[in-house]
Amino acid sequence: MQKDIATPVRTKEIMEKYGFSFKKSLGQNFLIDPNILRNITEHAGLTKETGVIEIGPGIGALTEHLARVAKKVVAYEIDQRLLPILADTLSPYDNVKIIHGDILKADIHQMIEHEFADVKEVMVVANLPYYVTTPIILKLLEEKLPIGGIVVMLQKEVGDRIAAKPGTKEYGSLSIAIQYYTTAETVMIVPKSVFIPQPKVDSAVIRMLLRERPAVSVKDEPFFFQVAKMAFAQRRKTLMNNLTSGLPNGKERKSDIAHVLELAGIEPSRRGETLSMNEFAALSDALFPLFG
Ligand code: SAM
């Protein structure tokens, strides 16, 4: 087996050979610790029957670990300068395909149909570019892709919000959006020192396994997410105040809102952060006929 791309020495050699310089605007922080990569790969539970989608392979540090244990890896990389480098560093692996492009614009459904017809399960595994972590995860979930889960490295602070439980200061509409579709948990905290260049903040690896069906059943999904957003619009305000400001003609329809809260069994003086996912579902279902 070839020496890992992710050792500090080999990474430096590759960068020098190609005169590559990091683009901060593309969130380029490369991993230089093979143990961390092995751990990420293990947490994803990959087998020779798994297809993997990677986002942002960089110089291939994580890609090669994925290629060693999975059936096939398809990786999207936005930075054209990395394509010849990846062709070189990943040449020992015949089960990797690199697609040049922006993951946010990609037709992933079509790619899965085309590339992963013969795999048992598809997983997304990545060290995400930190400037777009949330839009990427939401795109993967909202498009309802046929995937088993998402295991990604991101800023620890974003990971804390994704996996947060009700009643904590990290709990918010992002926790609800993601836990609606997945069981989200932090599986690793990763120090800044294992990247070059070092990011400003520590990182975490979050594992989000797709639920067979959403955590709660609601009358209207977009309205449910809208209500959750409204409830957290101003964290220090009560639910009643946030709803009257957020719902159409809310100020004039205060008594309707009060009535709905009563129907849903929720005290109007509570704050959004204390509501469980089930309570948000009951609230949005009760509001929907009047405000949806
Ligand atoms: N996987 C490598 C590693 O772990 O060392 C690099 C990870 S680096 C944090 C993020 C990578 O995502 C970079 O290679 C960057 O060029 C790429 N990238 C940034 N924005 C992207 C986008 N919208 N679509 C696809 N790739 C993107």
PDB file of C-alpha atoms and ligand atoms in Angstrom:
ATOM      1  CA  MET A   1       0.000   0.000   0.000  1.00  0.00           C
ATOM      2  CA  GLN A   2       1.245   3.475  -0.886  1.00  0.00           C
ATOM      3  CA  LYS A   3       2.108   5.983   1.844  1.00  0.00           C
ATOM      4  CA  ASP A   4      -0.960   8.016   2.873  1.00  0.00           C
ATOM      5  CA  ILE A   5      -1.571  11.312   1.077  1.00  0.00           C
ATOM      6  CA  ALA A   6      -2.546  12.802   4.440  1.00  0.00           C
ATOM      7  CA  THR A   7       0.876  12.624   6.077  1.00  0.00           C
ATOM      8  CA  PRO A   8       2.369  16.123   6.549  1.00  0.00           C
ATOM      9  CA  VAL A   9       5.442  15.180   4.465  1.00  0.00           C
ATOM     10  CA  ARG A  10       3.537  13.755   1.484  1.00  0.00           C
ATOM     11  CA  THR A  11       0.984  16.605   1.506  1.00  0.00           C
ATOM     12  CA  LYS A  12       3.841  19.120   1.395  1.00  0.00           C
ATOM     13  CA  GLU A  13       5.538  17.208  -1.447  1.00  0.00           C
ATOM     14  CA  ILE A  14       2.316  17.177  -3.493  1.00  0.00           C
ATOM     15  CA  MET A  15       1.686  20.883  -2.894  1.00  0.00           C
ATOM     16  CA  GLU A  16       5.243  21.762  -3.941  1.00  0.00           C
ATOM     17  CA  LYS A  17       5.236  19.496  -6.999  1.00  0.00           C
ATOM     18  CA  TYR A  18       2.168  21.312  -8.356  1.00  0.00           C
ATOM     19  CA  GLY A  19       2.861  24.782  -6.897  1.00  0.00           C
ATOM     20  CA  PHE A  20      -0.576  24.621  -5.272  1.00  0.00           C
ATOM     21  CA  SER A  21      -1.696  27.477  -3.023  1.00  0.00           C
ATOM     22  CA  PHE A  22      -4.772  27.306  -0.786  1.00  0.00           C
ATOM     23  CA  LYS A  23      -7.877  29.319  -1.610  1.00  0.00           C
ATOM     24  CA  LYS A  24      -9.449  30.472   1.622  1.00  0.00           C
ATOM     25  CA  SER A  25     -12.633  31.437  -0.228  1.00  0.00           C
ATOM     26  CA  LEU A  26     -13.168  27.748  -1.124  1.00  0.00           C
ATOM     27  CA  GLY A  27     -12.749  26.551   2.467  1.00  0.00           C
ATOM     28  CA  GLN A  28      -9.528  24.711   1.655  1.00  0.00           C
ATOM     29  CA  ASN A  29      -8.224  23.223   4.901  1.00  0.00           C
ATOM     30  CA  PHE A  30      -6.627  19.853   4.189  1.00  0.00           C
ATOM     31  CA  LEU A  31      -6.383  17.026   6.709  1.00  0.00           C
ATOM     32  CA  ILE A  32      -2.876  15.810   7.514  1.00  0.00           C
ATOM     33  CA  ASP A  33      -3.593  13.039  10.022  1.00  0.00           C
ATOM     34  CA  PRO A  34      -4.292   9.543   8.643  1.00  0.00           C
ATOM     35  CA  ASN A  35      -5.677   8.363  12.020  1.00  0.00           C
ATOM     36  CA  ILE A  36      -8.476  10.912  11.880  1.00  0.00           C
ATOM     37  CA  LEU A  37      -9.295   9.811   8.346  1.00  0.00           C
ATOM     38  CA  ARG A  38      -9.396   6.162   9.388  1.00  0.00           C
ATOM     39  CA  ASN A  39     -11.765   7.100  12.228  1.00  0.00           C
ATOM     40  CA  ILE A  40     -14.098   9.071   9.960  1.00  0.00           C
ATOM     41  CA  THR A  41     -14.223   6.158   7.528  1.00  0.00           C
ATOM     42  CA  GLU A  42     -14.976   3.707  10.360  1.00  0.00           C
ATOM     43  CA  HIS A  43     -17.789   5.878  11.722  1.00  0.00           C
ATOM     44  CA  ALA A  44     -19.426   5.759   8.274  1.00  0.00           C
ATOM     45  CA  GLY A  45     -19.638   1.937   8.434  1.00  0.00           C
ATOM     46  CA  LEU A  46     -18.529   1.437   4.832  1.00  0.00           C
ATOM     47  CA  THR A  47     -18.214  -1.959   3.160  1.00  0.00           C
ATOM     48  CA  LYS A  48     -17.297  -3.266  -0.285  1.00  0.00           C
ATOM     49  CA  GLU A  49     -21.010  -2.942  -1.097  1.00  0.00           C
ATOM     50  CA  THR A  50     -21.224   0.793  -0.281  1.00  0.00           C
ATOM     51  CA  GLY A  51     -21.123   3.649  -2.769  1.00  0.00           C
ATOM     52  CA  VAL A  52     -19.718   6.907  -1.389  1.00  0.00           C
ATOM     53  CA  ILE A  53     -20.344  10.491  -2.425  1.00  0.00           C
ATOM     54  CA  GLU A  54     -17.545  12.806  -1.308  1.00  0.00           C
ATOM     55  CA  ILE A  55     -17.737  16.591  -1.424  1.00  0.00           C
ATOM     56  CA  GLY A  56     -14.455  18.443  -1.888  1.00  0.00           C
ATOM     57  CA  PRO A  57     -11.715  15.798  -2.190  1.00  0.00           C
ATOM     58  CA  GLY A  58      -8.907  18.425  -2.116  1.00  0.00           C
ATOM     59  CA  ILE A  59      -5.729  16.478  -2.938  1.00  0.00           C
ATOM     60  CA  GLY A  60      -7.436  13.152  -2.158  1.00  0.00           C
ATOM     61  CA  ALA A  61      -6.561  12.666   1.539  1.00  0.00           C
ATOM     62  CA  LEU A  62      -9.953  11.296   2.576  1.00  0.00           C
ATOM     63  CA  THR A  63     -10.805   9.950  -0.885  1.00  0.00           C
ATOM     64  CA  GLU A  64      -8.117   7.281  -0.758  1.00  0.00           C
ATOM     65  CA  HIS A  65      -9.296   6.022   2.637  1.00  0.00           C
ATOM     66  CA  LEU A  66     -12.837   5.795   1.278  1.00  0.00           C
ATOM     67  CA  ALA A  67     -11.637   4.034  -1.898  1.00  0.00           C
ATOM     68  CA  ARG A  68      -9.840   1.390   0.164  1.00  0.00           C
ATOM     69  CA  VAL A  69     -12.975   0.274   2.001  1.00  0.00           C
ATOM     70  CA  ALA A  70     -15.936   1.158  -0.258  1.00  0.00           C
ATOM     71  CA  LYS A  71     -17.045  -0.244  -3.592  1.00  0.00           C
ATOM     72  CA  LYS A  72     -16.913   3.067  -5.408  1.00  0.00           C
ATOM     73  CA  VAL A  73     -16.349   6.760  -4.624  1.00  0.00           C
ATOM     74  CA  VAL A  74     -17.732   9.684  -6.616  1.00  0.00           C
ATOM     75  CA  ALA A  75     -16.242  13.007  -5.502  1.00  0.00           C
ATOM     76  CA  TYR A  76     -17.321  16.537  -6.492  1.00  0.00           C
ATOM     77  CA  GLU A  77     -14.529  19.130  -6.560  1.00  0.00           C
ATOM     78  CA  ILE A  78     -15.140  22.765  -7.500  1.00  0.00           C
ATOM     79  CA  ASP A  79     -11.491  23.839  -7.889  1.00  0.00           C
ATOM     80  CA  GLN A  80     -10.218  22.981 -11.360  1.00  0.00           C
ATOM     81  CA  ARG A  81      -6.581  23.310 -10.239  1.00  0.00           C
ATOM     82  CA  LEU A  82      -7.044  20.165  -8.148  1.00  0.00           C
ATOM     83  CA  LEU A  83      -8.107  17.919 -11.038  1.00  0.00           C
ATOM     84  CA  PRO A  84      -4.624  17.060 -12.399  1.00  0.00           C
ATOM     85  CA  ILE A  85      -3.372  16.606  -8.834  1.00  0.00           C
ATOM     86  CA  LEU A  86      -6.198  14.170  -8.023  1.00  0.00           C
ATOM     87  CA  ALA A  87      -5.574  12.263 -11.270  1.00  0.00           C
ATOM     88  CA  ASP A  88      -2.015  11.737 -10.025  1.00  0.00           C
ATOM     89  CA  THR A  89      -2.553  11.075  -6.292  1.00  0.00           C
ATOM     90  CA  LEU A  90      -5.529   8.758  -6.810  1.00  0.00           C
ATOM     91  CA  SER A  91      -4.074   6.846  -9.784  1.00  0.00           C
ATOM     92  CA  PRO A  92      -3.640   3.659  -7.670  1.00  0.00           C
ATOM     93  CA  TYR A  93      -7.438   3.474  -7.161  1.00  0.00           C
ATOM     94  CA  ASP A  94      -9.659   2.349 -10.026  1.00  0.00           C
ATOM     95  CA  ASN A  95     -12.912   2.804  -8.074  1.00  0.00           C
ATOM     96  CA  VAL A  96     -12.842   6.623  -7.842  1.00  0.00           C
ATOM     97  CA  LYS A  97     -14.542   9.103 -10.141  1.00  0.00           C
ATOM     98  CA  ILE A  98     -13.995  12.850  -9.808  1.00  0.00           C
ATOM     99  CA  ILE A  99     -16.668  15.244 -11.045  1.00  0.00           C
ATOM    100  CA  HIS A 100     -15.600  18.844 -11.574  1.00  0.00           C
ATOM    101  CA  GLY A 101     -18.344  21.112 -10.271  1.00  0.00           C
ATOM    102  CA  ASP A 102     -20.196  22.849  -7.482  1.00  0.00           C
ATOM    103  CA  ILE A 103     -22.084  20.375  -5.301  1.00  0.00           C
ATOM    104  CA  LEU A 104     -24.821  22.972  -4.755  1.00  0.00           C
ATOM    105  CA  LYS A 105     -25.594  22.953  -8.480  1.00  0.00           C
ATOM    106  CA  ALA A 106     -25.181  19.223  -9.092  1.00  0.00           C
ATOM    107  CA  ASP A 107     -27.979  16.871 -10.112  1.00  0.00           C
ATOM    108  CA  ILE A 108     -27.147  14.255  -7.484  1.00  0.00           C
ATOM    109  CA  HIS A 109     -30.268  12.145  -8.115  1.00  0.00           C
ATOM    110  CA  GLN A 110     -29.194  11.560 -11.682  1.00  0.00           C
ATOM    111  CA  MET A 111     -25.596  10.841 -10.687  1.00  0.00           C
ATOM    112  CA  ILE A 112     -26.726   8.224  -8.145  1.00  0.00           C
ATOM    113  CA  GLU A 113     -28.919   6.526 -10.725  1.00  0.00           C
ATOM    114  CA  HIS A 114     -26.064   6.461 -13.183  1.00  0.00           C
ATOM    115  CA  GLU A 115     -23.078   5.628 -10.955  1.00  0.00           C
ATOM    116  CA  PHE A 116     -24.509   3.637  -8.074  1.00  0.00           C
ATOM    117  CA  ALA A 117     -27.020   1.272  -9.692  1.00  0.00           C
ATOM    118  CA  ASP A 118     -25.109  -1.759  -8.365  1.00  0.00           C
ATOM    119  CA  VAL A 119     -24.404  -0.756  -4.732  1.00  0.00           C
ATOM    120  CA  LYS A 120     -26.354  -1.783  -1.649  1.00  0.00           C
ATOM    121  CA  GLU A 121     -26.276   1.616   0.038  1.00  0.00           C
ATOM    122  CA  VAL A 122     -25.016   5.120  -0.698  1.00  0.00           C
ATOM    123  CA  MET A 123     -23.356   7.217   2.019  1.00  0.00           C
ATOM    124  CA  VAL A 124     -22.084  10.801   1.904  1.00  0.00           C
ATOM    125  CA  VAL A 125     -18.716  11.206   3.613  1.00  0.00           C
ATOM    126  CA  ALA A 126     -16.763  14.467   3.528  1.00  0.00           C
ATOM    127  CA  ASN A 127     -14.598  17.044   5.193  1.00  0.00           C
ATOM    128  CA  LEU A 128     -16.863  19.907   4.165  1.00  0.00           C
ATOM    129  CA  PRO A 129     -15.810  23.378   3.007  1.00  0.00           C
ATOM    130  CA  TYR A 130     -16.798  25.414   6.085  1.00  0.00           C
ATOM    131  CA  TYR A 131     -18.247  28.413   4.223  1.00  0.00           C
ATOM    132  CA  VAL A 132     -21.133  26.294   2.906  1.00  0.00           C
ATOM    133  CA  THR A 133     -21.690  23.446   5.387  1.00  0.00           C
ATOM    134  CA  THR A 134     -25.354  24.174   6.139  1.00  0.00           C
ATOM    135  CA  PRO A 135     -26.553  24.725   2.537  1.00  0.00           C
ATOM    136  CA  ILE A 136     -24.823  21.500   1.473  1.00  0.00           C
ATOM    137  CA  ILE A 137     -26.392  19.369   4.226  1.00  0.00           C
ATOM    138  CA  LEU A 138     -29.842  20.888   3.696  1.00  0.00           C
ATOM    139  CA  LYS A 139     -29.611  20.295  -0.065  1.00  0.00           C
ATOM    140  CA  LEU A 140     -28.715  16.617   0.497  1.00  0.00           C
ATOM    141  CA  LEU A 141     -31.700  16.171   2.838  1.00  0.00           C
ATOM    142  CA  GLU A 142     -34.315  18.328   1.121  1.00  0.00           C
ATOM    143  CA  GLU A 143     -33.728  16.623  -2.222  1.00  0.00           C
ATOM    144  CA  LYS A 144     -34.663  13.343  -0.505  1.00  0.00           C
ATOM    145  CA  LEU A 145     -31.778  11.446  -2.050  1.00  0.00           C
ATOM    146  CA  PRO A 146     -31.751   7.659  -1.753  1.00  0.00           C
ATOM    147  CA  ILE A 147     -28.865   7.666   0.754  1.00  0.00           C
ATOM    148  CA  GLY A 148     -28.305   5.867   4.053  1.00  0.00           C
ATOM    149  CA  GLY A 149     -26.611   8.732   5.807  1.00  0.00           C
ATOM    150  CA  ILE A 150     -24.173  11.626   5.941  1.00  0.00           C
ATOM    151  CA  VAL A 151     -20.944  11.555   7.947  1.00  0.00           C
ATOM    152  CA  VAL A 152     -19.150  14.879   7.752  1.00  0.00           C
ATOM    153  CA  MET A 153     -16.529  17.022   9.383  1.00  0.00           C
ATOM    154  CA  LEU A 154     -17.647  20.587  10.049  1.00  0.00           C
ATOM    155  CA  GLN A 155     -17.144  23.464  12.504  1.00  0.00           C
ATOM    156  CA  LYS A 156     -17.780  22.175  16.042  1.00  0.00           C
ATOM    157  CA  GLU A 157     -20.173  25.038  16.694  1.00  0.00           C
ATOM    158  CA  VAL A 158     -22.350  24.044  13.698  1.00  0.00           C
ATOM    159  CA  GLY A 159     -22.187  20.396  14.777  1.00  0.00           C
ATOM    160  CA  ASP A 160     -23.411  21.396  18.242  1.00  0.00           C
ATOM    161  CA  ARG A 161     -26.416  23.143  16.695  1.00  0.00           C
ATOM    162  CA  ILE A 162     -27.240  20.214  14.416  1.00  0.00           C
ATOM    163  CA  ALA A 163     -27.237  17.634  17.235  1.00  0.00           C
ATOM    164  CA  ALA A 164     -28.746  19.906  19.952  1.00  0.00           C
ATOM    165  CA  LYS A 165     -31.590  18.799  22.209  1.00  0.00           C
ATOM    166  CA  PRO A 166     -34.541  21.006  23.313  1.00  0.00           C
ATOM    167  CA  GLY A 167     -33.844  23.340  26.220  1.00  0.00           C
ATOM    168  CA  THR A 168     -30.218  24.022  25.256  1.00  0.00           C
ATOM    169  CA  LYS A 169     -28.876  27.262  23.834  1.00  0.00           C
ATOM    170  CA  GLU A 170     -27.677  25.480  20.679  1.00  0.00           C
ATOM    171  CA  TYR A 171     -31.176  24.128  19.867  1.00  0.00           C
ATOM    172  CA  GLY A 172     -32.788  25.969  16.968  1.00  0.00           C
ATOM    173  CA  SER A 173     -34.401  25.662  13.551  1.00  0.00           C
ATOM    174  CA  LEU A 174     -31.277  23.947  12.151  1.00  0.00           C
ATOM    175  CA  SER A 175     -31.534  21.195  14.825  1.00  0.00           C
ATOM    176  CA  ILE A 176     -35.175  20.697  13.857  1.00  0.00           C
ATOM    177  CA  ALA A 177     -34.573  20.725  10.086  1.00  0.00           C
ATOM    178  CA  ILE A 178     -31.862  18.070  10.366  1.00  0.00           C
ATOM    179  CA  GLN A 179     -33.286  15.897  13.154  1.00  0.00           C
ATOM    180  CA  TYR A 180     -36.578  15.770  11.250  1.00  0.00           C
ATOM    181  CA  TYR A 181     -34.830  13.681   8.570  1.00  0.00           C
ATOM    182  CA  THR A 182     -31.972  12.056  10.515  1.00  0.00           C
ATOM    183  CA  THR A 183     -30.666  10.837  13.846  1.00  0.00           C
ATOM    184  CA  ALA A 184     -27.858  13.341  14.305  1.00  0.00           C
ATOM    185  CA  GLU A 185     -24.986  12.747  16.713  1.00  0.00           C
ATOM    186  CA  THR A 186     -21.459  14.008  17.264  1.00  0.00           C
ATOM    187  CA  VAL A 187     -19.040  11.111  16.918  1.00  0.00           C
ATOM    188  CA  MET A 188     -15.695  12.922  17.162  1.00  0.00           C
ATOM    189  CA  ILE A 189     -14.220  16.264  18.182  1.00  0.00           C
ATOM    190  CA  VAL A 190     -11.223  17.185  16.063  1.00  0.00           C
ATOM    191  CA  PRO A 191      -8.565  19.767  17.024  1.00  0.00           C
ATOM    192  CA  LYS A 192      -7.501  22.522  14.599  1.00  0.00           C
ATOM    193  CA  SER A 193      -3.938  21.184  14.591  1.00  0.00           C
ATOM    194  CA  VAL A 194      -4.663  18.323  12.138  1.00  0.00           C
ATOM    195  CA  PHE A 195      -5.339  20.661   9.193  1.00  0.00           C
ATOM    196  CA  ILE A 196      -3.216  22.820   6.948  1.00  0.00           C
ATOM    197  CA  PRO A 197      -3.771  25.698   6.997  1.00  0.00           C
ATOM    198  CA  GLN A 198      -5.239  25.570  10.510  1.00  0.00           C
ATOM    199  CA  PRO A 199      -8.834  26.827  10.690  1.00  0.00           C
ATOM    200  CA  LYS A 200      -9.740  29.318  13.446  1.00  0.00           C
ATOM    201  CA  VAL A 201     -12.100  26.922  15.220  1.00  0.00           C
ATOM    202  CA  ASP A 202     -12.192  23.281  16.312  1.00  0.00           C
ATOM    203  CA  SER A 203     -14.105  20.765  14.237  1.00  0.00           C
ATOM    204  CA  ALA A 204     -16.442  17.860  14.833  1.00  0.00           C
ATOM    205  CA  VAL A 205     -17.539  14.823  12.887  1.00  0.00           C
ATOM    206  CA  ILE A 206     -21.321  14.480  12.812  1.00  0.00           C
ATOM    207  CA  ARG A 207     -23.101  11.299  11.813  1.00  0.00           C
ATOM    208  CA  MET A 208     -26.610  11.765  10.427  1.00  0.00           C
ATOM    209  CA  LEU A 209     -28.366   8.498   9.607  1.00  0.00           C
ATOM    210  CA  LEU A 210     -31.523   8.855   7.529  1.00  0.00           C
ATOM    211  CA  ARG A 211     -34.704   7.889   9.353  1.00  0.00           C
ATOM    212  CA  GLU A 212     -37.020   5.488   7.548  1.00  0.00           C
ATOM    213  CA  ARG A 213     -39.683   8.145   7.869  1.00  0.00           C
ATOM    214  CA  PRO A 214     -39.436  11.685   9.292  1.00  0.00           C
ATOM    215  CA  ALA A 215     -39.257  12.038  13.095  1.00  0.00           C
ATOM    216  CA  VAL A 216     -42.799  13.467  13.165  1.00  0.00           C
ATOM    217  CA  SER A 217     -45.669  13.397  10.731  1.00  0.00           C
ATOM    218  CA  VAL A 218     -46.996  16.845   9.747  1.00  0.00           C
ATOM    219  CA  LYS A 219     -49.762  18.182   7.507  1.00  0.00           C
ATOM    220  CA  ASP A 220     -47.425  20.421   5.520  1.00  0.00           C
ATOM    221  CA  GLU A 221     -43.621  20.143   5.608  1.00  0.00           C
ATOM    222  CA  PRO A 222     -42.671  23.634   4.350  1.00  0.00           C
ATOM    223  CA  PHE A 223     -45.118  25.216   6.829  1.00  0.00           C
ATOM    224  CA  PHE A 224     -43.691  23.098   9.694  1.00  0.00           C
ATOM    225  CA  PHE A 225     -40.166  24.376   8.924  1.00  0.00           C
ATOM    226  CA  GLN A 226     -41.489  27.931   8.586  1.00  0.00           C
ATOM    227  CA  VAL A 227     -43.123  27.767  12.039  1.00  0.00           C
ATOM    228  CA  ALA A 228     -39.898  26.419  13.565  1.00  0.00           C
ATOM    229  CA  LYS A 229     -37.935  29.309  12.003  1.00  0.00           C
ATOM    230  CA  MET A 230     -40.500  31.848  13.294  1.00  0.00           C
ATOM    231  CA  ALA A 231     -40.344  30.430  16.808  1.00  0.00           C
ATOM    232  CA  PHE A 232     -36.592  31.120  16.973  1.00  0.00           C
ATOM    233  CA  ALA A 233     -36.620  34.455  15.104  1.00  0.00           C
ATOM    234  CA  GLN A 234     -35.844  36.303  18.347  1.00  0.00           C
ATOM    235  CA  ARG A 235     -34.655  33.811  20.906  1.00  0.00           C
ATOM    236  CA  ARG A 236     -35.492  35.898  23.943  1.00  0.00           C
ATOM    237  CA  LYS A 237     -39.073  36.523  22.862  1.00  0.00           C
ATOM    238  CA  THR A 238     -41.940  34.244  23.856  1.00  0.00           C
ATOM    239  CA  LEU A 239     -43.522  31.913  21.336  1.00  0.00           C
ATOM    240  CA  MET A 240     -46.633  34.125  21.300  1.00  0.00           C
ATOM    241  CA  ASN A 241     -44.578  37.212  20.423  1.00  0.00           C
ATOM    242  CA  ASN A 242     -42.548  35.488  17.722  1.00  0.00           C
ATOM    243  CA  LEU A 243     -45.687  34.021  16.134  1.00  0.00           C
ATOM    244  CA  THR A 244     -47.558  37.338  16.119  1.00  0.00           C
ATOM    245  CA  SER A 245     -44.575  38.964  14.377  1.00  0.00           C
ATOM    246  CA  GLY A 246     -43.997  36.080  11.954  1.00  0.00           C
ATOM    247  CA  LEU A 247     -47.430  34.859  10.846  1.00  0.00           C
ATOM    248  CA  PRO A 248     -49.360  36.737   8.121  1.00  0.00           C
ATOM    249  CA  ASN A 249     -51.476  39.451   9.810  1.00  0.00           C
ATOM    250  CA  GLY A 250     -50.322  37.974  13.117  1.00  0.00           C
ATOM    251  CA  LYS A 251     -50.734  41.212  15.048  1.00  0.00           C
ATOM    252  CA  GLU A 252     -54.411  41.505  14.101  1.00  0.00           C
ATOM    253  CA  ARG A 253     -55.030  37.800  14.663  1.00  0.00           C
ATOM    254  CA  LYS A 254     -53.582  37.511  18.165  1.00  0.00           C
ATOM    255  CA  SER A 255     -56.698  35.837  19.532  1.00  0.00           C
ATOM    256  CA  ASP A 256     -56.596  33.179  16.772  1.00  0.00           C
ATOM    257  CA  ILE A 257     -52.967  32.444  17.660  1.00  0.00           C
ATOM    258  CA  ALA A 258     -53.777  32.240  21.378  1.00  0.00           C
ATOM    259  CA  HIS A 259     -56.606  29.838  20.591  1.00  0.00           C
ATOM    260  CA  VAL A 260     -54.357  27.625  18.450  1.00  0.00           C
ATOM    261  CA  LEU A 261     -51.698  27.490  21.176  1.00  0.00           C
ATOM    262  CA  GLU A 262     -54.353  26.396  23.616  1.00  0.00           C
ATOM    263  CA  LEU A 263     -55.580  23.714  21.171  1.00  0.00           C
ATOM    264  CA  ALA A 264     -52.015  22.427  20.777  1.00  0.00           C
ATOM    265  CA  GLY A 265     -51.588  22.404  24.570  1.00  0.00           C
ATOM    266  CA  ILE A 266     -48.693  24.880  24.525  1.00  0.00           C
ATOM    267  CA  GLU A 267     -48.327  27.763  27.021  1.00  0.00           C
ATOM    268  CA  PRO A 268     -48.028  31.055  25.041  1.00  0.00           C
ATOM    269  CA  SER A 269     -45.319  32.308  27.429  1.00  0.00           C
ATOM    270  CA  ARG A 270     -42.919  29.487  26.526  1.00  0.00           C
ATOM    271  CA  ARG A 271     -39.863  30.138  24.358  1.00  0.00           C
ATOM    272  CA  GLY A 272     -39.254  28.293  21.088  1.00  0.00           C
ATOM    273  CA  GLU A 273     -36.145  26.600  22.464  1.00  0.00           C
ATOM    274  CA  THR A 274     -38.229  24.609  24.996  1.00  0.00           C
ATOM    275  CA  LEU A 275     -40.475  22.953  22.385  1.00  0.00           C
ATOM    276  CA  SER A 276     -39.824  19.358  21.353  1.00  0.00           C
ATOM    277  CA  MET A 277     -40.134  18.250  17.748  1.00  0.00           C
ATOM    278  CA  ASN A 278     -43.542  16.688  18.598  1.00  0.00           C
ATOM    279  CA  GLU A 279     -44.767  19.989  20.022  1.00  0.00           C
ATOM    280  CA  PHE A 280     -43.617  21.867  16.908  1.00  0.00           C
ATOM    281  CA  ALA A 281     -45.538  19.328  14.817  1.00  0.00           C
ATOM    282  CA  ALA A 282     -48.712  19.777  16.909  1.00  0.00           C
ATOM    283  CA  LEU A 283     -48.348  23.561  16.739  1.00  0.00           C
ATOM    284  CA  SER A 284     -47.784  23.766  12.985  1.00  0.00           C
ATOM    285  CA  ASP A 285     -50.656  21.329  12.299  1.00  0.00           C
ATOM    286  CA  ALA A 286     -52.985  23.460  14.434  1.00  0.00           C
ATOM    287  CA  LEU A 287     -51.832  26.719  12.767  1.00  0.00           C
ATOM    288  CA  PHE A 288     -51.923  25.346   9.214  1.00  0.00           C
ATOM    289  CA  PRO A 289     -55.699  25.543   8.542  1.00  0.00           C
ATOM    290  CA  LEU A 290     -55.732  29.214   9.610  1.00  0.00           C
ATOM    291  CA  PHE A 291     -52.359  30.495   8.437  1.00  0.00           C
ATOM    292  CA  GLY A 292     -50.913  27.959   5.975  1.00  0.00           C
TER     293      GLY A 292
HETATM  294  N1  SAM B   1     -11.167  16.359   1.529  1.00  0.00           N
HETATM  295  C1  SAM B   1      -9.968  17.167   1.651  1.00  0.00           C
HETATM  296  C2  SAM B   1      -9.326  16.903   2.993  1.00  0.00           C
HETATM  297  O1  SAM B   1     -10.030  16.411   3.886  1.00  0.00           O
HETATM  298  O2  SAM B   1      -8.147  17.214   3.166  1.00  0.00           O
HETATM  299  C3  SAM B   1     -10.250  18.658   1.461  1.00  0.00           C
HETATM  300  C4  SAM B   1     -11.328  19.249   2.334  1.00  0.00           C
HETATM  301  S1  SAM B   1     -11.447  21.007   2.253  1.00  0.00           S
HETATM  302  C5  SAM B   1     -12.065  21.347   3.871  1.00  0.00           C
HETATM  303  C6  SAM B   1     -12.892  21.347   1.261  1.00  0.00           C
HETATM  304  C7  SAM B   1     -12.782  21.033  -0.227  1.00  0.00           C
HETATM  305  O3  SAM B   1     -14.036  21.345  -0.842  1.00  0.00           O
HETATM  306  C8  SAM B   1     -11.747  21.804  -1.012  1.00  0.00           C
HETATM  307  O4  SAM B   1     -11.038  20.922  -1.836  1.00  0.00           O
HETATM  308  C9  SAM B   1     -12.566  22.798  -1.873  1.00  0.00           C
HETATM  309  O5  SAM B   1     -11.937  23.149  -3.085  1.00  0.00           O
HETATM  310  C10 SAM B   1     -13.852  21.999  -2.088  1.00  0.00           C
HETATM  311  N2  SAM B   1     -15.075  22.806  -2.340  1.00  0.00           N
HETATM  312  C11 SAM B   1     -15.359  24.035  -1.863  1.00  0.00           C
HETATM  313  N3  SAM B   1     -16.601  24.424  -2.236  1.00  0.00           N
HETATM  314  C12 SAM B   1     -17.118  23.405  -2.981  1.00  0.00           C
HETATM  315  C13 SAM B   1     -18.362  23.207  -3.664  1.00  0.00           C
HETATM  316  N4  SAM B   1     -19.329  24.143  -3.632  1.00  0.00           N
HETATM  317  N5  SAM B   1     -18.551  22.055  -4.355  1.00  0.00           N
HETATM  318  C14 SAM B   1     -17.568  21.098  -4.382  1.00  0.00           C
HETATM  319  N6  SAM B   1     -16.372  21.230  -3.745  1.00  0.00           N
HETATM  320  C15 SAM B   1     -16.146  22.356  -3.052  1.00  0.00           C
END
